[in-house]
mmCIF file of C-alpha atoms in Angstrom:
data_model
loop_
_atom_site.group_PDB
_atom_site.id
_atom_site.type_symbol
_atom_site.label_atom_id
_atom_site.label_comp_id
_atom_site.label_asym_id
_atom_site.label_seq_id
_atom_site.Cartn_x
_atom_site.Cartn_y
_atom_site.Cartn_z
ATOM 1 C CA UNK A 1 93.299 214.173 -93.239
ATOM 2 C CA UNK A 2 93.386 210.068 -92.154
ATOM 3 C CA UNK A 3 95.769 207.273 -92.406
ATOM 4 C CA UNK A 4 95.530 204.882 -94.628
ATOM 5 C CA UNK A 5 96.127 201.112 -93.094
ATOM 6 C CA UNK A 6 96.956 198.722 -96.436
ATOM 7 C CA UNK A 7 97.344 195.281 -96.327
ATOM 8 C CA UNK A 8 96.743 194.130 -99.555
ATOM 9 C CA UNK A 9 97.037 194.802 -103.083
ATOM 10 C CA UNK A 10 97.194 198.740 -101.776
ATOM 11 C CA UNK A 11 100.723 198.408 -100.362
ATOM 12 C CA UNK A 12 102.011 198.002 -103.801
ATOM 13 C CA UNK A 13 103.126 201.881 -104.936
ATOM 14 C CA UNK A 14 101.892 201.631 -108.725
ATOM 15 C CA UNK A 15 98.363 200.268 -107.454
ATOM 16 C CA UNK A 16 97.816 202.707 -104.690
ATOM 17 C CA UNK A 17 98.704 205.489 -107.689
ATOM 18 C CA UNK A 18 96.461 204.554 -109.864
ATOM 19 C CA UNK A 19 93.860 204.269 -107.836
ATOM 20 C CA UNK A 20 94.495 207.580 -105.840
ATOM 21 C CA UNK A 21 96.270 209.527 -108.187
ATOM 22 C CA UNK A 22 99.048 210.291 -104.975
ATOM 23 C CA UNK A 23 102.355 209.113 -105.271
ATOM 24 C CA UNK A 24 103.082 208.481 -101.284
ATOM 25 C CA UNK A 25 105.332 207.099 -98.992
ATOM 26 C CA UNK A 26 104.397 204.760 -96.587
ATOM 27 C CA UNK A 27 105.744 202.734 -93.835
ATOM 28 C CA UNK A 28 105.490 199.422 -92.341
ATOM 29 C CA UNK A 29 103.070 198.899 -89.333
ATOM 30 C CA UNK A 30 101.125 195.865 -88.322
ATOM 31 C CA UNK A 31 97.448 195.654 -87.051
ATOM 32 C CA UNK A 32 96.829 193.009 -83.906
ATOM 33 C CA UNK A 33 93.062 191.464 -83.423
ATOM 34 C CA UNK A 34 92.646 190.663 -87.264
ATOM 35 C CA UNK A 35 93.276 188.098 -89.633
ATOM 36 C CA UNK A 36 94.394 188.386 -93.260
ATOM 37 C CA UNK A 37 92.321 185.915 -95.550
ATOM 38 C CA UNK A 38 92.448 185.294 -99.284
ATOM 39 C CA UNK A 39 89.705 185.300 -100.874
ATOM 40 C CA UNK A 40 88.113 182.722 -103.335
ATOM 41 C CA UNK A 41 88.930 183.152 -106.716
ATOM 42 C CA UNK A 42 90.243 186.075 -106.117
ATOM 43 C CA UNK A 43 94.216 187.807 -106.185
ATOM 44 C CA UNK A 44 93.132 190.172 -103.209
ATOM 45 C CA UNK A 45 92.706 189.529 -99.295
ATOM 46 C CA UNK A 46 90.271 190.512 -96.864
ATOM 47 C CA UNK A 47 90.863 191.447 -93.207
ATOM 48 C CA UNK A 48 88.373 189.973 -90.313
ATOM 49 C CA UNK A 49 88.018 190.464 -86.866
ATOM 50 C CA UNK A 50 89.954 187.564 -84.819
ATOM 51 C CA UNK A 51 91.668 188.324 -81.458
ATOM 52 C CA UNK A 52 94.583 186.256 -81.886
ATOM 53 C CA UNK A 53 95.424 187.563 -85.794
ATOM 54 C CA UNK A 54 98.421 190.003 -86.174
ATOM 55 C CA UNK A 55 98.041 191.224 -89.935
ATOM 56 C CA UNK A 56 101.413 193.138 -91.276
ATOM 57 C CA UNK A 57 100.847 196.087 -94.005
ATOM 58 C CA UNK A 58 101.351 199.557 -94.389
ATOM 59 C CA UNK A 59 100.223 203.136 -93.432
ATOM 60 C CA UNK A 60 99.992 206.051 -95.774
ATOM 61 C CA UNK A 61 99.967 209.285 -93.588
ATOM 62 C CA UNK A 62 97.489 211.982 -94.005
ATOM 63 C CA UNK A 63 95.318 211.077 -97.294
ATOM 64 C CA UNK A 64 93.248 214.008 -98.915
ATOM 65 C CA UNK A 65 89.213 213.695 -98.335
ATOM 66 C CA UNK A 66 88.979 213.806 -101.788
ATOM 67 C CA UNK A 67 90.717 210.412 -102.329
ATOM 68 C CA UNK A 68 88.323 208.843 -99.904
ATOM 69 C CA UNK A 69 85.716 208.276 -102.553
ATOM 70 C CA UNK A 70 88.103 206.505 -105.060
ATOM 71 C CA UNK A 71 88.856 204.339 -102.320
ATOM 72 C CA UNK A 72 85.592 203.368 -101.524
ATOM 73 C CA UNK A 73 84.818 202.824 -104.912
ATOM 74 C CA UNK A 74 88.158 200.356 -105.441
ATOM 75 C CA UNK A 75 87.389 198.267 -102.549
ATOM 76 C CA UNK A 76 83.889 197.819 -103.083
ATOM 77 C CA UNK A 77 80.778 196.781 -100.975
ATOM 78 C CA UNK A 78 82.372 193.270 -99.599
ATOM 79 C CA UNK A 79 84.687 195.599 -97.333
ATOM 80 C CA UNK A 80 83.539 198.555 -94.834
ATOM 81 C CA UNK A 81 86.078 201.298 -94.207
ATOM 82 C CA UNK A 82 86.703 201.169 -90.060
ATOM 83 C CA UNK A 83 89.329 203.070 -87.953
ATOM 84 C CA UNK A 84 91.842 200.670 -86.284
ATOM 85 C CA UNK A 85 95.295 201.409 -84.715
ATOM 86 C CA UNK A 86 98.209 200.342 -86.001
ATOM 87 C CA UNK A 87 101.950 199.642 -84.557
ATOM 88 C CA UNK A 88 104.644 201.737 -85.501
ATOM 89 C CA UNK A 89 108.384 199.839 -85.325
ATOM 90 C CA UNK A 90 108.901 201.876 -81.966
ATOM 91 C CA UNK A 91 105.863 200.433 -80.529
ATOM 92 C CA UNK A 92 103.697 203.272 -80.975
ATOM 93 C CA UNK A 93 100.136 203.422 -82.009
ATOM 94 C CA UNK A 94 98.707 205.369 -85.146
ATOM 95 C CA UNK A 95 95.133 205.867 -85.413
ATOM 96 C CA UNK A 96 93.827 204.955 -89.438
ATOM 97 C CA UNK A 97 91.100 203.680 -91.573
ATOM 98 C CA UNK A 98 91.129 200.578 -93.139
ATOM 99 C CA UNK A 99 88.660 198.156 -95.172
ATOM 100 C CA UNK A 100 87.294 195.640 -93.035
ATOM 101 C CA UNK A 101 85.834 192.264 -95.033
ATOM 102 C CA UNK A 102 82.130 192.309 -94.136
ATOM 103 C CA UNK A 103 80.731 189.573 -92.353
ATOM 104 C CA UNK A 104 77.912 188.939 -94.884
ATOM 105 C CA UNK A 105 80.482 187.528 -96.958
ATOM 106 C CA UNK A 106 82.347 185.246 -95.538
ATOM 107 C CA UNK A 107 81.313 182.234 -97.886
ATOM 108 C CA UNK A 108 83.677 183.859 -99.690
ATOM 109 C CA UNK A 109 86.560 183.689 -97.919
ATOM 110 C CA UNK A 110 89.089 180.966 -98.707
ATOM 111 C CA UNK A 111 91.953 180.465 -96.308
ATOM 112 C CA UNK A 112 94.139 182.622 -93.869
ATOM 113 C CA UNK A 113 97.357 183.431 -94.950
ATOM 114 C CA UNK A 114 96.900 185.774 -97.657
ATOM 115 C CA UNK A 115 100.611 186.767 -99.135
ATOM 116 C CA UNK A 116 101.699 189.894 -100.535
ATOM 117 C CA UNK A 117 104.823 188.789 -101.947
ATOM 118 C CA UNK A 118 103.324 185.939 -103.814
ATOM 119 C CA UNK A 119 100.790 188.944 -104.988
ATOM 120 C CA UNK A 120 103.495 190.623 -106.356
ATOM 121 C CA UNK A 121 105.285 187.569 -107.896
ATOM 122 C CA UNK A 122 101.680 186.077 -109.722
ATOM 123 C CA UNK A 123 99.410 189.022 -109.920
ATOM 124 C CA UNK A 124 100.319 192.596 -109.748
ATOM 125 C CA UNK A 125 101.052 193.170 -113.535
ATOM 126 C CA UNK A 126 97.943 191.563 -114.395
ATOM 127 C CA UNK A 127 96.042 193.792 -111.609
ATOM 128 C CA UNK A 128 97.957 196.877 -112.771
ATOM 129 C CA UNK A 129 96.525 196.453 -116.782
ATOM 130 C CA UNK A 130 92.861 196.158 -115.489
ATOM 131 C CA UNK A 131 93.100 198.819 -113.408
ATOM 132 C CA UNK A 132 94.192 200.897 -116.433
#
């Protein structure tokens, strides 16, 4: 079983339910040496490699192999899945997989400083119907 590292449309609990089918806690952790972008045209961020970036999100403990697919499948072939370690509150590391933005693709990133709250505030219901 691996961790999940979210940072994006993921850390919201309906979202990550219907596309895993779990129903999970998670915590808050943040992920140093990457930066999150938005991307163009888009409601959802990327993540890229950049040694001074510090991205916040969240870790899911201990996801199923079988969800692994579904994940691949949401995130698509923009992002590869890559294990990182993240930052506990007490300072401790946590090995997990995330979905790194590929490099091919970075004409279509817009600007860093991708937001979940403003996600959440402009998006997520929107997100949540065409996911259903």
């Amino acid at each position: 079983m691996e961790n999940l590292f979210a940072y994006g449309t993921l850390m919201c609990h309906a979202i990550f339910e219907a596309v895993t089918g779990l129903r999970l806690d998670h915590q808050p952790v943040t992920l140093a040496g990457f930066m999150c972008w938005s991307v163009k045209g888009e409601a959802y961020p990327a993540i890229v490699r950049d040694p001074t970036g510090l991205t916040e999100g969240v870790v899911y403990p201990n996801l199923p192999a079988s969800v692994w697919q579904r994940l691949d499948h949401y995130e698509g072939e923009m992002y590869t899945r890559q294990t990182v370690r993240v930052q506990l509150a007490d300072g401790s590391l946590l090995p997990a997989s995330t979905y790194v933005w590929n490099d091919g693709h970075a004409a279509l990133l817009d600007r860093p400083g991708w937001r979940f709250s403003g996600f959440m505030n402009r998006w997520c219901a929107d997100y949540l119907r065409q996911l259903r």
